[in-house]
Amino acid sequence: MAARTPRDWKEWFESERFAAEYTYDGMLGAAYTHAGTTLRVWAPTAQAVDVRLYAAGDGGFLQAQLPMAPGGRGVWMLYLPGDRAGQYYTYLVTVDGESRETPDPYARAAGLNGTRSMIVDLAATDPRGWQHDRRPAAPPARRVVWEVGVRDFSADPASGVRLSWRGKYLAFTQENTTLSFDGVHPTCLAYLKRLGVTHVQLMPFFDFGSVDEGKNLGRQYNWGYDPVNFNVPEGSYSTDARRGEVRIREVKQMVAALHSAGIGVVMDVVYNHLYRWENPFNACVPYYYFRQNEDGAPSNGSGCGNETATERPMMRRYVIDSLVYWAKEYHLDGFRFDLMGLLDVDTMNAARAALDALPGGETILMYGEPWRGGASALRAPAADRDHLAALDGRIGGFCDNTRDAIKGGCFDAAAPGYVNGGPEKSWDVGAAVAAWCRSEVLHPQNPGQIISYVSAHDNYTLWDKLALTAAAAAGAKPDYDRMDETLLAQNRLAAGIYLTCKGMPFMQAGEEFARTKRGEGNSYRSPIGLNRLDWARAGRFHSLVDYYRGLIALRAAFPRLGDPSRESADAIEFFCTEQPVVGWQLAAAPGDGALWPAIAVFYNPTDEVRSAALPAGPWRLLCDGSSASLWRGAELRVADTARLQPVSVTIFGRVGQA
Ligand code: CA
């Protein structure tokens, strides 16, 4: 048979006949029982598929090669009798005379570097007590997400984590760790419990391809936005990447430990592309899973050479199956979609419905980057910032408008935002307060669709950005280590804004202790020394950490701030203030448990003391811009006039019963 061209494939895959004959909704992958395992793979364009069996995940010898039988709708099947847990396998798929050996796209376990799949008895990977593990309750009003990479979390020798667990999943399970074992300054899990965040978002921990799991990790580093096996945990974060079941158990142990600490786990998912063009999808069904340009060539909206075609039924199904699998098997609490703007609206909404259908599934977070990395051949409505109204109201997007208004654009280090020399951004900051629900710039259905933030793994850390902008203005070199009072005040104001904004707050790990990457704006493959959390710095900047802690708790004490309803955004009353000061008040909702009947909030980005009129009070001072915990101490009453310190957020609570 003559080999079909990419354009032939495109026509065939997008034809009604293909969808009618081959769309398949039954089980795929390895269906394991103690008595036997059935393997099923969807390969409708293949002329033959064989299963190859191996004793090990890498190396060793081929044990057997067995032909699969066609089972209708493009599915090939093989039944393997006996208990096959631990059996490694691949498929040999022949399309138009060309045979490719590949792992199973639906693999749930794999050997070293994910090149061979493994049949796994998932029940046997459950840690002790796993059946009692539950998602912690985190009502919207309390939600704050803290983003970290698995390895970055604990790789620092000062982390207090035992050597063999540093940089691994298991580091999250070690309790009561302190800075260099000093017994005083909490690190890692102990630190997180104290900080008060409700969710930890973990950078990719599905099996990615840019780190060789068989080599010493010392000099290797990559964030991992390069998927190989979507349904298998990454091996380099496990204590044994050669035994497929180990990484599965260790991820579950990590999740259980975070859950025990009352913290949910959000997984960063990168369904928008695959690491290489030679991948399990293309080996099984060439071109099917990938979006194609008119000439059939792969579209490259990811900037990584390919993008998945979620509008094609079997790719859409794959994404949904994968999400449901992680949510059920690993008890995950949320998903963060990388380049969500490359996924279509229908896929995202179907995924929301599928997660909602799980027990307690409505609490599972879904949000992502509402943009893409380049031009895309996607014709259906995209899950991007222009389609917030078409997306389910419980799917959110990172808000670069809020981010850039507060601290300046990401790509020009010198560009200031509201807190660091750009007072003209006051209007945007006001829009950010109401999560853009009352603007013409974005059209979210409700504040819950907006992620309010100023820093994430991409681009400069907040501290570096502030240091770079200040240095550019002064014509000086940035100093990332000095505890500069101006930068600290700008940092506190930035946090004071997004942690009082509507929307769901999100922060990069270490933002709260002036994390630096020494001006590196894209550290995706920089050394671990630059990427890892510097726990000694967390000790040095402890007063900034305390400020974040106070703000996070203050936000939780006034639930209407985090209320995702549209009404709560409409209820904000802005004051007439002298520019560039921004001021507003918000009344508590009846019975919402707020500590104060109303709060009044002022942002002063100028380097002078300013005053502003307060509505009829009396009021008490909750935060003066330096301390966010005044509300825990003796009542400091204020009436009529608010005194606003330079470069500060000032928060008042109305005195009286809420
Ligand atoms: Ca890997």
JSON list of C-alpha atoms and ligand atoms in Angstrom, two decimals, residues 113-114 206-211 213 228 233-236 247, ligand 1:
[
{"chain": "A", "resi": 113, "resn": "ASN", "atom": "CA", "xyz": [12.29, 6.92, 30.86]},
{"chain": "A", "resi": 114, "resn": "GLY", "atom": "CA", "xyz": [8.85, 5.64, 29.94]},
{"chain": "A", "resi": 206, "resn": "PHE", "atom": "CA", "xyz": [3.63, 13.26, 34.64]},
{"chain": "A", "resi": 207, "resn": "ASP", "atom": "CA", "xyz": [6.42, 11.41, 32.81]},
{"chain": "A", "resi": 208, "resn": "PHE", "atom": "CA", "xyz": [8.36, 13.98, 30.83]},
{"chain": "A", "resi": 209, "resn": "GLY", "atom": "CA", "xyz": [11.24, 13.50, 28.45]},
{"chain": "A", "resi": 210, "resn": "SER", "atom": "CA", "xyz": [13.86, 16.16, 29.04]},
{"chain": "A", "resi": 211, "resn": "VAL", "atom": "CA", "xyz": [15.56, 14.51, 32.01]},
{"chain": "A", "resi": 213, "resn": "GLU", "atom": "CA", "xyz": [16.00, 9.06, 34.57]},
{"chain": "A", "resi": 228, "resn": "VAL", "atom": "CA", "xyz": [6.00, 11.54, 27.15]},
{"chain": "A", "resi": 233, "resn": "PRO", "atom": "CA", "xyz": [4.28, 9.88, 37.08]},
{"chain": "A", "resi": 234, "resn": "GLU", "atom": "CA", "xyz": [7.74, 11.21, 36.27]},
{"chain": "A", "resi": 235, "resn": "GLY", "atom": "CA", "xyz": [10.46, 8.77, 37.29]},
{"chain": "A", "resi": 236, "resn": "SER", "atom": "CA", "xyz": [13.24, 11.17, 38.24]},
{"chain": "A", "resi": 247, "resn": "ARG", "atom": "CA", "xyz": [6.74, 6.26, 41.53]},
{"chain": "B", "resi": 1, "resn": "CA", "atom": "CA", "xyz": [10.65, 10.92, 32.41]}
]
